[in-house]
Coordinates of C-alpha atoms in Angstrom, one line a residue:
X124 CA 100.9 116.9 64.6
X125 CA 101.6 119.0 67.4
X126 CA 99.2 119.0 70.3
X127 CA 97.7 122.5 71.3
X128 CA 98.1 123.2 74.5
X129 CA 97.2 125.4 77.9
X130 CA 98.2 126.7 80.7
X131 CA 96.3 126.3 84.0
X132 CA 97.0 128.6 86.9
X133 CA 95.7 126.8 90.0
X134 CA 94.9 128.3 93.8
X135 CA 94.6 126.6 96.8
X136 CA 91.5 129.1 98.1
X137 CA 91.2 127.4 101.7
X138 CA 92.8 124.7 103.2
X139 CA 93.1 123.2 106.8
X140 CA 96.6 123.9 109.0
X141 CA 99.3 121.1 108.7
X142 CA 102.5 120.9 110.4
X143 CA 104.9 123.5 109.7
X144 CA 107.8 122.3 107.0
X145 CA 104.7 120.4 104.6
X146 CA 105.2 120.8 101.2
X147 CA 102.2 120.7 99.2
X148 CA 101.8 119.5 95.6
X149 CA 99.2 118.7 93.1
X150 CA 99.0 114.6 91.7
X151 CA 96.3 112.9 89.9
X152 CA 95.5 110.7 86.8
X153 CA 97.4 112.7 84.5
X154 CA 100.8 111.7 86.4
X155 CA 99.1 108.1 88.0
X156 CA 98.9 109.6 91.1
X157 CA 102.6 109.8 92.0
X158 CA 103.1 111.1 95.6
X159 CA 106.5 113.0 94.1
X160 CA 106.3 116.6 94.5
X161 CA 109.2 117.7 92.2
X162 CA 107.4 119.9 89.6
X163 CA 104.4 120.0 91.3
X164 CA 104.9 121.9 94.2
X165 CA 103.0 125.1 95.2
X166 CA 104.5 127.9 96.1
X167 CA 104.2 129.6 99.6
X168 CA 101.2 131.7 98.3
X169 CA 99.8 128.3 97.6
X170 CA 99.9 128.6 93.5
X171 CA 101.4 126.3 91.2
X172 CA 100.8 126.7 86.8
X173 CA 101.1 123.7 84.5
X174 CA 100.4 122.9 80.7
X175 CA 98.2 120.0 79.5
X176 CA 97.1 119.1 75.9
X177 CA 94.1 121.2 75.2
X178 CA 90.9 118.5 75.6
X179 CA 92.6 116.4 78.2
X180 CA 90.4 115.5 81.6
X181 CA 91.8 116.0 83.9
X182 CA 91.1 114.1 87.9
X183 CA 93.2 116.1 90.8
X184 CA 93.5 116.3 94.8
X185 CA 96.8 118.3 96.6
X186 CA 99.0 115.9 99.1
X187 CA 101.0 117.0 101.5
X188 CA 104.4 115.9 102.0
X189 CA 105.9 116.2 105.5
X190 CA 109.6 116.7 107.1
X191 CA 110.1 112.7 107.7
X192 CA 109.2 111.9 104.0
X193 CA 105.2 110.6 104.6
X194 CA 102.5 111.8 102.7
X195 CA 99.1 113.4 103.6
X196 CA 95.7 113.6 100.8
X197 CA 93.2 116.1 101.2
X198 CA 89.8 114.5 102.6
X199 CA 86.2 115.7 103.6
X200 CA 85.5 117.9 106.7
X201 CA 85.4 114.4 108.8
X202 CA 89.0 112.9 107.8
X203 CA 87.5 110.7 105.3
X204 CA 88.2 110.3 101.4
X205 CA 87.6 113.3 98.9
X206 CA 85.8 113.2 95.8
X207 CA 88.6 114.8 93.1
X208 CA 88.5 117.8 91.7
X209 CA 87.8 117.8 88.1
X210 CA 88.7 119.9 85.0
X211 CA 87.8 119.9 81.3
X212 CA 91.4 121.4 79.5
X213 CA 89.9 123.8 76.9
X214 CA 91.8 126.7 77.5
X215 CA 94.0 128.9 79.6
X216 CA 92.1 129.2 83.1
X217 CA 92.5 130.1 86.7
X218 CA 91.6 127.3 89.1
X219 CA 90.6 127.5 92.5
X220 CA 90.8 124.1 94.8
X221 CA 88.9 123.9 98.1
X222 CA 90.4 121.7 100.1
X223 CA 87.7 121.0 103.1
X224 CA 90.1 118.7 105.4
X225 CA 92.9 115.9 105.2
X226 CA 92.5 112.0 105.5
X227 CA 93.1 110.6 109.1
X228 CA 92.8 107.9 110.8
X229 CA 89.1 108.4 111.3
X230 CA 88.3 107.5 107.9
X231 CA 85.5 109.6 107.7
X232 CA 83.3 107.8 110.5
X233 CA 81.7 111.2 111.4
X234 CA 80.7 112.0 108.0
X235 CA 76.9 112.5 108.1
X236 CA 74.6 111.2 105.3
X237 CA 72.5 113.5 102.7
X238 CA 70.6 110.6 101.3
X239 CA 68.4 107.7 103.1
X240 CA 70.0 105.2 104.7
X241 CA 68.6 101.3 104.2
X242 CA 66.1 99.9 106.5
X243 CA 68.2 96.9 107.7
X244 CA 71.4 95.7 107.5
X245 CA 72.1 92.2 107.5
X246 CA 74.7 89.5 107.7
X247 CA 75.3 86.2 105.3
X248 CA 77.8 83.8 105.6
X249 CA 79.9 83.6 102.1
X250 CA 82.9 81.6 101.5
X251 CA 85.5 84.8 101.9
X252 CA 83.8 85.5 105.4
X253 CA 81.0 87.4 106.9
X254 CA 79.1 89.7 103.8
X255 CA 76.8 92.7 104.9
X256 CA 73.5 93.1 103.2
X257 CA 72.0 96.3 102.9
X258 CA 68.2 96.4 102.7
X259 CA 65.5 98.6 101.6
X260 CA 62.0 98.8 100.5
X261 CA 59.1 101.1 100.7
X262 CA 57.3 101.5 103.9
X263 CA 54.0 99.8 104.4
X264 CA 55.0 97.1 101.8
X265 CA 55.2 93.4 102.6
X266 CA 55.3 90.3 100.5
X267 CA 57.5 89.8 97.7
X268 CA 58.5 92.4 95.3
X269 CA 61.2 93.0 92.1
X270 CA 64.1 92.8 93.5
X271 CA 67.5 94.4 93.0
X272 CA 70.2 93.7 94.0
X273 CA 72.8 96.0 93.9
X274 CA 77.0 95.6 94.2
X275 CA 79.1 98.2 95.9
X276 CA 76.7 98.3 98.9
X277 CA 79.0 100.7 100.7
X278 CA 78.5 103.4 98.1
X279 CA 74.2 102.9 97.6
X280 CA 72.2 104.6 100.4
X281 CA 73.6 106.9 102.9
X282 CA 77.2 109.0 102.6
X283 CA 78.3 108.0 106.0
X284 CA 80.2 104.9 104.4
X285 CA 81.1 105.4 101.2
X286 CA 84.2 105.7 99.5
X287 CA 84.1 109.4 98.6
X288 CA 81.3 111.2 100.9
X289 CA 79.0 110.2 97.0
X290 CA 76.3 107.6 97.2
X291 CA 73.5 106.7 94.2
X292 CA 71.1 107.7 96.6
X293 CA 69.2 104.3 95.9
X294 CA 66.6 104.5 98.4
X295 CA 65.9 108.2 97.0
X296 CA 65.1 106.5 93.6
X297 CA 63.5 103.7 94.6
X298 CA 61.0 105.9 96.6
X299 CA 60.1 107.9 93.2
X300 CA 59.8 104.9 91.6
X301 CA 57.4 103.3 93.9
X302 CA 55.1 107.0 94.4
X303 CA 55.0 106.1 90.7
X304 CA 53.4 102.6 91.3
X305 CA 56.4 100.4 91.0
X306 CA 58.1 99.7 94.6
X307 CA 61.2 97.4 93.9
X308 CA 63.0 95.7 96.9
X309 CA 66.9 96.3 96.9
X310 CA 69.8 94.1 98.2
X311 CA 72.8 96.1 98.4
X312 CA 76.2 94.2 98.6
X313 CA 79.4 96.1 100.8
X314 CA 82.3 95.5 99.3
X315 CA 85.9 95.8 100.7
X316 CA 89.1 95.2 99.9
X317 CA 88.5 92.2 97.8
X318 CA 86.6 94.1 95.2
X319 CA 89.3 93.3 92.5
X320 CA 88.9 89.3 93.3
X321 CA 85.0 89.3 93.2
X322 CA 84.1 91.5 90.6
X323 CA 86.8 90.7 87.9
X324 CA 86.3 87.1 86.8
X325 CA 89.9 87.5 85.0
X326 CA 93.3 87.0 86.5
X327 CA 95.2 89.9 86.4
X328 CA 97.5 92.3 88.5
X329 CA 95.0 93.7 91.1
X330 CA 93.8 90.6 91.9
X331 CA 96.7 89.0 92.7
X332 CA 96.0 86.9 89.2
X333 CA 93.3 84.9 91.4
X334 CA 90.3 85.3 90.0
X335 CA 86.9 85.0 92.9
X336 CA 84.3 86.0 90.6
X337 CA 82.7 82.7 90.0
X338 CA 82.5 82.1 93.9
X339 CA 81.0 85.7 94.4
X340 CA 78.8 84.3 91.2
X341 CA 78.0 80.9 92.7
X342 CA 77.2 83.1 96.2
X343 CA 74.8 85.4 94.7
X344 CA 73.1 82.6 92.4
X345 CA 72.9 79.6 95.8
X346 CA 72.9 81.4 98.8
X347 CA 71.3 85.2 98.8
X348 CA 68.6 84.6 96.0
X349 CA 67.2 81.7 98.2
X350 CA 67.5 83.3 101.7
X351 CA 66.0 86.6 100.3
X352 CA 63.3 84.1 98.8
X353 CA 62.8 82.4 102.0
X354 CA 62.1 85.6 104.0
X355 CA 60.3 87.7 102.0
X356 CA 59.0 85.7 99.0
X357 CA 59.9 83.9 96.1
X358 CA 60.6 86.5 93.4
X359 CA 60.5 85.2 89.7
X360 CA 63.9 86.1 87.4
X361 CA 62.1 88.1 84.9
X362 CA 61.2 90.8 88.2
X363 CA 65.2 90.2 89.2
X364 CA 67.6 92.6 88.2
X365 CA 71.3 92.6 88.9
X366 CA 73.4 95.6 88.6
X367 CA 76.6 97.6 89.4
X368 CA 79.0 99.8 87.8
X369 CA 83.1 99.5 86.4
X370 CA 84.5 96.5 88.1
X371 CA 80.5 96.0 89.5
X372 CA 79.1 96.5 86.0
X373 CA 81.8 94.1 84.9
X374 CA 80.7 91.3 87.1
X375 CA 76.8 92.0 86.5
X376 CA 77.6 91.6 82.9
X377 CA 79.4 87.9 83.5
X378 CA 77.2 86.3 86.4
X379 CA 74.2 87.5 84.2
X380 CA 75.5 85.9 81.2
X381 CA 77.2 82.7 83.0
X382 CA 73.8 82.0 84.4
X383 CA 71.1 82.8 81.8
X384 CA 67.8 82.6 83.5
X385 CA 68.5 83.7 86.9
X386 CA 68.3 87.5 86.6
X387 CA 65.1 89.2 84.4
X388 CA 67.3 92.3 83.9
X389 CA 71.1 93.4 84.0
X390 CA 72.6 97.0 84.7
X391 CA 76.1 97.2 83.6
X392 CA 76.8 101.2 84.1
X393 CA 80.3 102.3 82.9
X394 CA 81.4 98.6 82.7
X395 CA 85.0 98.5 83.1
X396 CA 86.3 95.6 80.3
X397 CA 89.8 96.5 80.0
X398 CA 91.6 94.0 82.5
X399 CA 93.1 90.8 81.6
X400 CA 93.8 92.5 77.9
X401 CA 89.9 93.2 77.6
X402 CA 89.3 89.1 78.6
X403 CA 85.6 89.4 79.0
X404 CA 85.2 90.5 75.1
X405 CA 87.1 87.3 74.3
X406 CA 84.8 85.3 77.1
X407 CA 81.4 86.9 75.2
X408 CA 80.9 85.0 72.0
X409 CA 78.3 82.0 72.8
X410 CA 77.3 83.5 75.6
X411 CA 73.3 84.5 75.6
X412 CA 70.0 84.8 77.4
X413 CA 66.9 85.1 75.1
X414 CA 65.1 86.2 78.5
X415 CA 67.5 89.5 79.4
X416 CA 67.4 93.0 79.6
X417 CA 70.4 94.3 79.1
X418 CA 71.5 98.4 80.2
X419 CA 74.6 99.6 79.6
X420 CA 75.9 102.8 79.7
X421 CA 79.2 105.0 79.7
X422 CA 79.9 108.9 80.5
X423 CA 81.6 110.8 78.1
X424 CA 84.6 112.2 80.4
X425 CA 85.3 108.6 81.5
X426 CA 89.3 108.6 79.8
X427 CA 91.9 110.8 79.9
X428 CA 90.9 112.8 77.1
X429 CA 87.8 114.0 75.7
X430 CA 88.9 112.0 72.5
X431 CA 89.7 108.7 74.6
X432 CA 86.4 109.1 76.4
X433 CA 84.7 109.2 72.7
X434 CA 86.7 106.4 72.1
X435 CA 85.2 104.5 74.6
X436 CA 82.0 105.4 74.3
X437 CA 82.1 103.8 70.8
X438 CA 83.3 100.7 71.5
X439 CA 80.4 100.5 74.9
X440 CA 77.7 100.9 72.0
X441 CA 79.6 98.2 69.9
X442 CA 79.2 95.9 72.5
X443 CA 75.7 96.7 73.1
X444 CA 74.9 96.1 69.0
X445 CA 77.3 92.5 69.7
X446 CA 75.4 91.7 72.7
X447 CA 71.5 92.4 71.2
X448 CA 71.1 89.8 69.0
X449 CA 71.3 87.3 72.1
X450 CA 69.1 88.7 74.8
X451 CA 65.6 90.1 74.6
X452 CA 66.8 93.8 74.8
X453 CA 69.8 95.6 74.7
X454 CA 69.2 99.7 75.8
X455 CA 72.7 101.9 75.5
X456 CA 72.9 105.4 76.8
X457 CA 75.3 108.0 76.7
X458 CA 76.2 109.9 80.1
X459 CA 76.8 113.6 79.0
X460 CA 79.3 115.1 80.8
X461 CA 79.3 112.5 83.3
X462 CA 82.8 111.1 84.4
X463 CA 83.7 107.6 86.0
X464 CA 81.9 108.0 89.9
X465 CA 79.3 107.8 92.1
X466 CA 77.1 111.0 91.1
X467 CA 77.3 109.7 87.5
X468 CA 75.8 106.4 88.1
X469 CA 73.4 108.4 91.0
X470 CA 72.0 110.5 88.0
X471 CA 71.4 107.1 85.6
X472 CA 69.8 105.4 88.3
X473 CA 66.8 106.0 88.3
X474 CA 66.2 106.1 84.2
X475 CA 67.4 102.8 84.6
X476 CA 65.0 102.2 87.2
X477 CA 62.1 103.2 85.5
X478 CA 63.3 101.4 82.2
X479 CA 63.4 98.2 84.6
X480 CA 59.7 98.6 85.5
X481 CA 58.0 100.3 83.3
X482 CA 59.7 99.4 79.9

């Protein structure tokens, strides 16, 4: 059956000045990001039409390629990474792209932050080197409280150093949960470029097929629990929750489940299974925790088409029913409208949150 499809007419509205001789061209998920301009150059007016299947999804940024062959991305006003644009295909459309600066060398340092930052930073030893910890809790509490502890530290608190200029504004949550009554300590882990060895417990292509999971695992279990015991006070499992989302919801899921007992509650947001041939649905079956909450989400515009994304969503609430009988709850939820990135997973927070402590 032949796929309807549409015809986008897109406009670079504003742009920063580049070099003279730059050719500038559209990539993104629907041609894997290729830094190739042929066919996807914009003309000197800075417009450029293309045809995709009606319902595809469509993740975008303009690149600039210069006279000696090296290529430039659009960033944020401070040189650091941009958020894509995004596009749901359901007709013929005119599209306007902002594009507020180009990625430098400054990676963004100057970019200030919207939401509030922790209220210490910290550093642990761990077997792959020195690992920040990000800390917050609400002022004019002491003593032990529910912990969380949260993975992709760099993208929780403050904008300054996250990946895309979007944070879960976790202290912002946190704070309305505790004016509700329920302040939660959180421990929020930076990660770098080893994300694709610590989070996926599977050896496959982005981790060089060397799995560092079960250290990161062993790390979180033997060394933070007990210091963050030590200094603040012992916190029982049931009032410890682990969470993180795609590669971060991935590992919650397996550390959880490898080591029943240690965490009261896991948040797998928009957990991403798919590497190693889906491994961790062939690692599942045994695997339980009679004392576990279990949340796990998924958006619905996190594929490449809306279908795909329904797909997916599917088979997250199939895992969810596989999961339930061997844990004390399993709660799925449907993102709508929400794609695979940090405001997502900032919008779910805090349901999650209050789910956590008041359910």
């Amino acid at each position: 059956m032949l796929r309807r499809m549409t015809r986008l007419r897109w406009r670079i509205s504003h742009r920063p000045p580049l070099p003279p001789g730059c050719a500038l061209f559209l990539t993104g998920d629907h041609r894997a990001w290729s830094s190739d301009p042929s066919g996807w150059t914009f003309d000197p007016a800075g417009e450029l039409t293309s045809e995709h299947p009606h319902g595809t999804l469509l993740s975008v940024k303009v690149r600039a390629r210069h006279p000696d062959g090296t290529v430039t991305e659009e960033g944020d006003a401070w040189g650091g990474r941009a958020a894509p644009h995004r596009h749901v295909v359901t007709g013929d459309a005119g599209i306007d792209l902002h594009v507020a600066g180009w990625q430098d060398a400054s990676e963004g340092r100057g970019r200030p932050g919207r939401s509030a930052p922790p209220r210490e930073e910290t550093v642990l030893h761990a077997p792959w080197g020195d690992q920040p910890v990000r800390l917050w809790w609400p002022e004019g509490q002491g003593g032990p409280l529910p912990l969380l502890i949260l993975h992709d530290g760099q993208n929780a608190f403050d904008e300054a150093p996250t990946f895309a200029g979007e944070s879960w504004d976790a202290a912002g949550a946190a704070q309305a949960l505790a004016d509700a009554g329920h302040p939660v300590r959180i421990a929020a882990l930076p990660v770098n470029h080893g994300r694709s060895r610590r989070y996926v417990p599977f050896p496959f292509e982005l981790n060089d097929f060397d799995s560092g999971a079960d250290e990161y695992a062993d790390w979180l279990k033997g060394s933070l629990l007990p210091h963050l015991h030590a200094r603040f006070g012992p916190v029982p499992a049931q009032d410890t929750a682990l969470a993180g989302s795609s590669f971060g919801g991935l590992i919650t899921a397996y550390a959880g489940l490898r080591d029943p007992g240690t965490y009261g509650t896991l948040g797998v947001f928009s957990p991403a299974l798919w590497p190693a041939d889906h491994a961790f649905l062939r690692w599942l079956p045994g695997r339980r925790d009679p004392q576990a909450r279990v949340w796990i989400d998924m958006g619905d515009h996190e594929q490449g088409t809306v279908a795909a994304s329904r797909d997916l969503v599917t088979h997250t609430r199939d895992l969810t029913a596989q999961l339930a009988p061997h844990v004390r709850e399993a709660r799925f939820t449907v993102g709508e409208g929400h794609w695979h990135d940090e405001p997502a997973w900032r919008e779910r927070l805090p349901a999650f949150l209050r789910w956590w402590r008041e359910g």
